Short mmCIF file of C-alpha atoms and ligand atoms in Angstrom, two decimals:
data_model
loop_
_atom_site.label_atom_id
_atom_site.label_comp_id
_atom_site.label_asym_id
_atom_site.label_seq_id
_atom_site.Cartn_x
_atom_site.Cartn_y
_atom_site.Cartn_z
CA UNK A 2 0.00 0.00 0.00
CA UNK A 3 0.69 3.46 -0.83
CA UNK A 4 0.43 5.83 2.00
CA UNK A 5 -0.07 9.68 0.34
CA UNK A 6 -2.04 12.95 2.06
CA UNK A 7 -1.53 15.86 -0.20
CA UNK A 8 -2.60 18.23 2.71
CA UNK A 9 0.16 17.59 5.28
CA UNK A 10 3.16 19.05 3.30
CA UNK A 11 5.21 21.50 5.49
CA UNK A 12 6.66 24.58 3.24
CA UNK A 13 9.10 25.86 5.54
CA UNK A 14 8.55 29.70 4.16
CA UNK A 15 5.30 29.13 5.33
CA UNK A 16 6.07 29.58 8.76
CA UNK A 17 8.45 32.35 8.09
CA UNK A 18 11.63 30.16 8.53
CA UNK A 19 13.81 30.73 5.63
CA UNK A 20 14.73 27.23 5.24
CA UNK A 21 15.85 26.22 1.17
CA UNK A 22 13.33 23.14 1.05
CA UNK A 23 10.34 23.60 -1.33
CA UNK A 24 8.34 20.72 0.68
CA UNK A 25 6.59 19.44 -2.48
CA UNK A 26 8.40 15.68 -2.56
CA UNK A 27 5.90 13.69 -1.61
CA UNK A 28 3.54 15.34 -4.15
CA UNK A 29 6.22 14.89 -7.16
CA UNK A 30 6.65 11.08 -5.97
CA UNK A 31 3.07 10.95 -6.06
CA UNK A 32 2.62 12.59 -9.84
CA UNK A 33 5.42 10.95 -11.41
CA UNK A 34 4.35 7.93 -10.61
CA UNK A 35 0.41 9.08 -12.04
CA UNK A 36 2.22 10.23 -15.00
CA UNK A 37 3.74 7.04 -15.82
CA UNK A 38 0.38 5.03 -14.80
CA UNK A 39 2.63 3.09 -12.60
CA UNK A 40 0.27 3.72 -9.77
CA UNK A 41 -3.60 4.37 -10.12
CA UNK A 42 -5.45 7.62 -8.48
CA UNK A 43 -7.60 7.80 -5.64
CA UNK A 44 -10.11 5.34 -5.52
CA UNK A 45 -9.32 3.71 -9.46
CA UNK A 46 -7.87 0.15 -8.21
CA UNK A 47 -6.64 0.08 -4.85
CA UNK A 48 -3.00 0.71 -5.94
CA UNK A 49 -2.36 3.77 -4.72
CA UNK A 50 -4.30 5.29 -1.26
CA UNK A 51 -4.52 8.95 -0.59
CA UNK A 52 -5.65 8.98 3.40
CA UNK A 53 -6.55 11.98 4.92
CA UNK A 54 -4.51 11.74 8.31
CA UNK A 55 -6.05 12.98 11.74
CA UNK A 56 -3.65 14.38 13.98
CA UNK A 57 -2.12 11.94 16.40
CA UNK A 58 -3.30 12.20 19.88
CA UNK A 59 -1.50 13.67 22.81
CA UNK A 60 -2.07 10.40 24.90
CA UNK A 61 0.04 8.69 21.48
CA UNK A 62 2.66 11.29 22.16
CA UNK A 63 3.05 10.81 26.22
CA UNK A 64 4.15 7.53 25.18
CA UNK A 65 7.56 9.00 23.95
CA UNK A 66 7.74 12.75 24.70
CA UNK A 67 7.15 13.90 28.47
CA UNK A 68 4.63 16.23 29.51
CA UNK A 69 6.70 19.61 30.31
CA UNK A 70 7.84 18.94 26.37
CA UNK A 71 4.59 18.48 25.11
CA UNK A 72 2.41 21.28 27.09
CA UNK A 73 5.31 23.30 25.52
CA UNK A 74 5.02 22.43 21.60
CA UNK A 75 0.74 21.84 22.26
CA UNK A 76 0.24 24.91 23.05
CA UNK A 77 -0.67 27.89 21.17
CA UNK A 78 2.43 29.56 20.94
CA UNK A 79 5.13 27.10 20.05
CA UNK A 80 7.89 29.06 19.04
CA UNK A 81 10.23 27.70 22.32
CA UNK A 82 9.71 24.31 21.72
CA UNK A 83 10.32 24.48 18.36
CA UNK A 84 13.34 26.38 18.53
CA UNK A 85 15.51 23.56 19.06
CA UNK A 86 13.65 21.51 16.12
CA UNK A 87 14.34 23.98 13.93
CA UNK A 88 17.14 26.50 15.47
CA UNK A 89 15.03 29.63 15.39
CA UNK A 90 17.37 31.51 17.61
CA UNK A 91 20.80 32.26 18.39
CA UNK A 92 22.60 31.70 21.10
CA UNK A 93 21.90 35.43 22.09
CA UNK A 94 17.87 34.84 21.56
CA UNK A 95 17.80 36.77 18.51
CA UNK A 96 15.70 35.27 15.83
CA UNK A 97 18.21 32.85 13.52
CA UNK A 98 16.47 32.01 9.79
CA UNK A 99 12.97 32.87 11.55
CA UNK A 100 11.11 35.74 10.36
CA UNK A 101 7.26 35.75 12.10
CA UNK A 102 6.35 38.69 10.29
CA UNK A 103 6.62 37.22 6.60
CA UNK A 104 4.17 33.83 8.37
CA UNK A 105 1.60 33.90 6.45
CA UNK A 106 0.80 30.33 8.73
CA UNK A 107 0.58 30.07 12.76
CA UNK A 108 3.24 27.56 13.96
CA UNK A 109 0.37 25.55 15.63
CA UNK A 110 -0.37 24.50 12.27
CA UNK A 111 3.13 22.89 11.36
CA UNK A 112 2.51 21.32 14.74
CA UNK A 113 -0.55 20.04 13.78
CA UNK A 114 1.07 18.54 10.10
CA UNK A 115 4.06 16.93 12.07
CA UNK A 116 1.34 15.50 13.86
CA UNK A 117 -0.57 14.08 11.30
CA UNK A 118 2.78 13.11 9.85
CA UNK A 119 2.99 10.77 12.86
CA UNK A 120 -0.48 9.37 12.33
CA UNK A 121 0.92 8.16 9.17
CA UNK A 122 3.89 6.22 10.21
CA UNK A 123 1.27 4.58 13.32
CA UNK A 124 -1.12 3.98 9.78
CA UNK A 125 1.59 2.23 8.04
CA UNK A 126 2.72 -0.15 10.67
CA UNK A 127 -0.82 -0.88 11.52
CA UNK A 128 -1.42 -1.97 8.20
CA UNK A 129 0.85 -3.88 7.76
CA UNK A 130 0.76 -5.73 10.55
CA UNK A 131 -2.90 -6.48 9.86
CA UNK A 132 -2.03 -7.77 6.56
CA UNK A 133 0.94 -9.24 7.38
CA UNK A 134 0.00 -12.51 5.44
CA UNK A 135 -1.38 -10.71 2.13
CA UNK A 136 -0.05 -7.02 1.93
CA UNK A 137 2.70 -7.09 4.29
CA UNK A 138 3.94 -3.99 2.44
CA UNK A 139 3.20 0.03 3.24
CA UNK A 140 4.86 2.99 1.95
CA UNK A 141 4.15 5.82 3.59
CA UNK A 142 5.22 9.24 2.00
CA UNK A 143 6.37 11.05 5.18
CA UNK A 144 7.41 10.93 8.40
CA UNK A 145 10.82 9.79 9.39
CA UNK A 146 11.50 12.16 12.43
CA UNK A 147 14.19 10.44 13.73
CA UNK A 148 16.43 12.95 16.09
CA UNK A 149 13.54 13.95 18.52
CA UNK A 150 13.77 12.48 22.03
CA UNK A 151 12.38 12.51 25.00
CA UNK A 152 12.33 15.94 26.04
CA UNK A 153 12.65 17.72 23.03
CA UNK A 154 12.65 17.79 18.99
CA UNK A 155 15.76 18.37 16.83
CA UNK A 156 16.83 18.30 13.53
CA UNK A 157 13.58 19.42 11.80
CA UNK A 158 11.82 16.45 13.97
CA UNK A 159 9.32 17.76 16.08
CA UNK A 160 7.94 13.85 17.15
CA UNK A 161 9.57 11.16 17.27
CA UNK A 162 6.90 8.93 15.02
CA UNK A 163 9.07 6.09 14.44
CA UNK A 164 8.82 5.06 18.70
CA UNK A 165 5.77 6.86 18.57
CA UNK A 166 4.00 4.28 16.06
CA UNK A 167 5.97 1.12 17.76
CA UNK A 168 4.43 1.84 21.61
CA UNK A 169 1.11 2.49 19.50
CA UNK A 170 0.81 -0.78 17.91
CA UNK A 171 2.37 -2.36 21.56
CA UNK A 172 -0.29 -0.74 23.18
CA UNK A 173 -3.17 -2.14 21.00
CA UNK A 174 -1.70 -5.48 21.84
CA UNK A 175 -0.76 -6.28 17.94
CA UNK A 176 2.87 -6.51 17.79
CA UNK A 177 5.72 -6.58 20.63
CA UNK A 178 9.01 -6.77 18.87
CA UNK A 179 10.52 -4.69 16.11
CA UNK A 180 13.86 -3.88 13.64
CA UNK A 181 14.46 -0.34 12.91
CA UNK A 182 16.32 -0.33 9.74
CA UNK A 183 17.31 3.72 9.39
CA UNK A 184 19.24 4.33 6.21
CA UNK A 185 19.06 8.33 6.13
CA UNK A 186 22.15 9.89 5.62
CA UNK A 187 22.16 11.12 9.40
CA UNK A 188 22.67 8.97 12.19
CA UNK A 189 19.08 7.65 13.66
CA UNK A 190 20.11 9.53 17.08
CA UNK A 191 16.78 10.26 19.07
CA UNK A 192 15.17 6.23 17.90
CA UNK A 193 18.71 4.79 19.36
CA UNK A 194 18.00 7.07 22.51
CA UNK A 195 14.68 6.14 22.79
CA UNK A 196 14.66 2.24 22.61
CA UNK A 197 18.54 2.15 24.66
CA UNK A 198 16.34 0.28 27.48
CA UNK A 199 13.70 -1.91 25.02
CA UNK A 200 15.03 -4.97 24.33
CA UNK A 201 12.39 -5.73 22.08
CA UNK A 202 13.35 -3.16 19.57
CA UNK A 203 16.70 -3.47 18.15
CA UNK A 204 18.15 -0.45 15.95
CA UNK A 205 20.03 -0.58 12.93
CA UNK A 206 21.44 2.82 11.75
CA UNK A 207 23.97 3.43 8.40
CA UNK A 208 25.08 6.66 7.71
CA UNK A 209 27.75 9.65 7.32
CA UNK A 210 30.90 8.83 9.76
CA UNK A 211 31.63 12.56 10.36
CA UNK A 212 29.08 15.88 10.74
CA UNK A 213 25.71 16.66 12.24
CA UNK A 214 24.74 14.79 14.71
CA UNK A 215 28.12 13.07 15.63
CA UNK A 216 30.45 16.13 15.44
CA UNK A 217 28.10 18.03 18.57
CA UNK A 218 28.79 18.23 21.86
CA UNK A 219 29.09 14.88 24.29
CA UNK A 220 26.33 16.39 26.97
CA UNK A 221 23.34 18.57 26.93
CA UNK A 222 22.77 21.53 28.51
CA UNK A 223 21.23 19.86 31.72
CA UNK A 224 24.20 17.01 32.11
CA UNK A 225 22.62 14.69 29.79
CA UNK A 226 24.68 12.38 27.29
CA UNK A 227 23.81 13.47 23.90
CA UNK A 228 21.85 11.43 22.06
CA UNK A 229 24.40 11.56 19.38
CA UNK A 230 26.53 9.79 21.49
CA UNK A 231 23.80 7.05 22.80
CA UNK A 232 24.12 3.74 20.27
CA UNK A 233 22.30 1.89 18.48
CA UNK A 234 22.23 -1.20 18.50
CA UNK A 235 23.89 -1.38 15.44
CA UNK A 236 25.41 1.15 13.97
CA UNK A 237 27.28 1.42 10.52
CA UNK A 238 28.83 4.62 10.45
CA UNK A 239 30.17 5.35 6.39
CA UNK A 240 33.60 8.09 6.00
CA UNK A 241 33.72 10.16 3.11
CA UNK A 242 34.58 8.56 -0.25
CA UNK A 243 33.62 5.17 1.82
CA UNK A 244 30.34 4.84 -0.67
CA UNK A 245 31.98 1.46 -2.39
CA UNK A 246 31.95 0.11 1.08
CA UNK A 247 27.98 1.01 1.60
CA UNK A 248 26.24 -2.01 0.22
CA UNK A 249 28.21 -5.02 1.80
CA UNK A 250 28.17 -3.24 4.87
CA UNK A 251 24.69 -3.01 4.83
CA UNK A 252 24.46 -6.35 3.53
CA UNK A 253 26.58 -7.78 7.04
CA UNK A 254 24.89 -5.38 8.89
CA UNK A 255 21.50 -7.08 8.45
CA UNK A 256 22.89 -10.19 8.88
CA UNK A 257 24.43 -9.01 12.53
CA UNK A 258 20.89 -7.76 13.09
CA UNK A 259 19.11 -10.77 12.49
CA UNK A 260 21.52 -13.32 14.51
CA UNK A 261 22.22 -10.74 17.52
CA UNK A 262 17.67 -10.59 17.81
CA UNK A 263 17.55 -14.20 17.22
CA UNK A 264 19.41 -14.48 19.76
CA UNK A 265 18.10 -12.20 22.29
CA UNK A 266 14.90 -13.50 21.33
CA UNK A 267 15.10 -17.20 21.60
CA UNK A 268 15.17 -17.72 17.77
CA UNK A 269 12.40 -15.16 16.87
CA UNK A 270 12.26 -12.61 14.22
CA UNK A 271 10.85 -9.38 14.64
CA UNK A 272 6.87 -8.86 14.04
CA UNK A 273 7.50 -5.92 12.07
CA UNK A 274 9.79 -3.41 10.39
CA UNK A 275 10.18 0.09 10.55
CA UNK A 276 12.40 1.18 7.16
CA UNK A 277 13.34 4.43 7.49
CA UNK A 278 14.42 5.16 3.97
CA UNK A 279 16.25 8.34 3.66
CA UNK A 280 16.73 9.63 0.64
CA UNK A 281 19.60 12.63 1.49
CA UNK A 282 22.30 10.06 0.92
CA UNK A 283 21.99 10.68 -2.93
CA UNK A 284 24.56 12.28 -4.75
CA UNK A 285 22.07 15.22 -5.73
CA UNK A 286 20.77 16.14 -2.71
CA UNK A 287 21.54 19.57 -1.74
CA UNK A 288 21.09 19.42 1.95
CA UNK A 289 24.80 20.88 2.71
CA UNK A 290 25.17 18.60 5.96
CA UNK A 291 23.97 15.39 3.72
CA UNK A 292 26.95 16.14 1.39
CA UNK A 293 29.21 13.53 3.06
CA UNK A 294 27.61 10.57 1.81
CA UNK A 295 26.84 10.76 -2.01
CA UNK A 296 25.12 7.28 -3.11
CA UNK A 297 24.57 7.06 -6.65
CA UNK A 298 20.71 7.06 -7.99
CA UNK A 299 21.41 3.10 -8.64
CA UNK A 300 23.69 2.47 -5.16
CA UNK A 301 20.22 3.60 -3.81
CA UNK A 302 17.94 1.26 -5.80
CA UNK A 303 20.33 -1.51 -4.49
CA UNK A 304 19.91 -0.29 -1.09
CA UNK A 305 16.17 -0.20 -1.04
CA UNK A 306 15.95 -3.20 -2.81
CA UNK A 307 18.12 -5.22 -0.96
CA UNK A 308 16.38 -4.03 2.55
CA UNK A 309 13.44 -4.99 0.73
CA UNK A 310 14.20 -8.63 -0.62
CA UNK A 311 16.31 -9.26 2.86
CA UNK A 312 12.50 -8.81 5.30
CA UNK A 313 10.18 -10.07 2.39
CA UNK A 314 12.31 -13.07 2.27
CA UNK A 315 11.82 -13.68 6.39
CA UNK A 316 8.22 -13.16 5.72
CA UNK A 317 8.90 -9.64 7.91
CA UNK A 318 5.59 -6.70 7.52
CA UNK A 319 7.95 -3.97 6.65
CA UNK A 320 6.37 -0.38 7.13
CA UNK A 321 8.35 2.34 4.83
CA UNK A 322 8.92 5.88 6.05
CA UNK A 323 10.31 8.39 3.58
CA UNK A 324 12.97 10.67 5.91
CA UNK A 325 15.37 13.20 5.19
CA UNK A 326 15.68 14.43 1.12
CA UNK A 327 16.39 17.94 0.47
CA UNK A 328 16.05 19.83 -3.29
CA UNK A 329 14.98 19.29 -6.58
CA UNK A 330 15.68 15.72 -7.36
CA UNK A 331 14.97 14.57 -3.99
CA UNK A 332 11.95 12.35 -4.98
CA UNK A 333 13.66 10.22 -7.33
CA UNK A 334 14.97 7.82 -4.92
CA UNK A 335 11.66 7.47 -3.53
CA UNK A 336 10.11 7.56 -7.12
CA UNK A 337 12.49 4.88 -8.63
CA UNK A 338 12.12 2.46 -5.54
CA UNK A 339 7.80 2.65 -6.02
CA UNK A 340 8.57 1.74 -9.06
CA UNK A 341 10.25 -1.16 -8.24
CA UNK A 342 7.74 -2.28 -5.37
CA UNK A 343 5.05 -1.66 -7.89
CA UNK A 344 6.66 -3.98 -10.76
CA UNK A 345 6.42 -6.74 -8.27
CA UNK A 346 2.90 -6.04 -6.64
CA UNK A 347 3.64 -4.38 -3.64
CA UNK A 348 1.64 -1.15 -3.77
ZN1 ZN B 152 18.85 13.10 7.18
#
């Protein structure tokens, strides 16, 4: 399944943030693939879903984010708790890339799409662990907020949906153990944070060596370690010029994955996965602290393809998320790996 709403889009300018990212990705994804008939429209054959997403719940949230954090970003001004998702001030207080007065939308409402962003991600895994034995397959075209913690959002991640959508489906009693498999181009900080103390979800992160997150500081303001410097379970950190290297690492890396649960878990495999399939690791992506990394349009088929084939092959639900991808040829990753899903029946 195909997981598309056209009205959660966040335009960055929007909110008077003067942040180079038109926003549209999810909407080119969703034409190209129109276009080329390779998915059908709303309604005409079940191939492609457009789902108007409610905004999660708080009581979703307060499974992840603590109540001080969310009174803060819930509220109807916003601005502090969203400072540190999106940096809108400098270390002096005075406004950094943020300019209110050219808003021509209240910053309740990008809390309220970031919200319905995490509705999506809960949607996906849902579904596919519902279907797990005929449609064990959902894209969803957003979410991917993988740097918020606890306490507080970072990195343009407001919520963390990827925990938020695993305690969800816990909750409802469907599901209890899980693989993360975070491919972004950034290190999967605030999910590694998150599930240090679950041993029933076990982390897998690839991604640039050097840079944002992993070149910040080793504590936070109140003493805390930095989640850049919390692990994963696995982690597969990439230098620069180390792109060669990318696939077979991957490649062991979900091997290591698979025996290190199996055997944490007497022999079981995880009841679902969480793919969170950046797409900033491409060599076009203009996102200056993605430039590290620089994965050819085909290096990233493989990738997708080969995190594909390795959970469809353990009979694994695998829930997509689309991530990070910054600039004007930031959808074809996503665009050229539908295609693929769809040539074998998946969406
Ligand atoms: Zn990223």
């Amino acid at each position: 399944m195909l997981l598309y709403d056209p009205d959660i889009a966040i335009r960055f300018p929007d909110y008077g943030f003067q942040i180079p990212d038109p926003g549209d990705r999810a909407s080119r994804v969703v034409r190209e693939l129109l276009e080329s008939g390779v998915v059908a429209g709303t309604g005409g054959g079940g191939l492609s879903q457009s789902t108007l997403l409610e905004p999660v719940t708080r009581d979703d949230l307060a499974r992840v984010h603590t109540a001080d954090y969310l009174d803060s970003i819930l509220s109807s001004d916003p601005a502090a708790a969203l400072h540190a998702v999106y940096e809108l001030f400098d270390a002096h207080g005075r406004p950094n890339r943020y300019y209110p007065d050219a808003a021509i939308l209240p910053l309740p409402d990008l809390v309220d799409r970031a919200r319905r962003h995490v509705a999506g991600t809960m949607l996906a895994l849902s579904h596919v662990l519902e279907h797990a034995r005929n449609d064990s397959f959902c894209y969803f075209l957003g979410g991917g907020m993988h740097h918020a913690t606890a306490h507080a959002g970072r990195g343009f991640c407001p919520f963390n949906d990827i925990v938020v959508a695993l305690r969800a489906v816990r909750a409802q009693g469907n599901a209890k153990r899980f693989w993360i498999i975070d491919t972004d181009a950034h290190r999967g900080d605030g999910t590694a944070a998150l599930c240090l103390e679950d041993p029933d979800a076990a982390t897998l992160s690839i991604h640039m060596a050097h840079g944002w997150p992993l070149d910040g500081p080793f504590f936070e303001e109140d003493g805390r370690l930095h989640p850049a410097r919390i692990p994963s379970d696995l982690d597969i950190p990439i230098p620069e010029g180390g792109e060669p290297h990318y696939l077979p690492a991957l490649a062991r890396g979900l091997d290591m994955l698979d025996a290190m649960t199996r055997a944490a878990w007497n022999g079981a495999g995880p009841d679902a996965a969480i793919v969170v399939a950046g797409g900033d690791p491409y060599e076009h992506d203009e996102l200056p602290s993605a430039s590290p990394l620089r994965l050819t349009l085909e290096q990233l088929r493989k990738r997708d393809v080969l995190v594909h084939s390795y959970l469809a092959q353990r009979s694994i639900p695998q829930a997509w998320i689309m991530a990070g991808g910054y600039g004007a040829r930031a959808h074809e990753p996503v665009t050229q790996f539908l295609r693929y899903a769809a040539s074998h029946g998946l969406t």
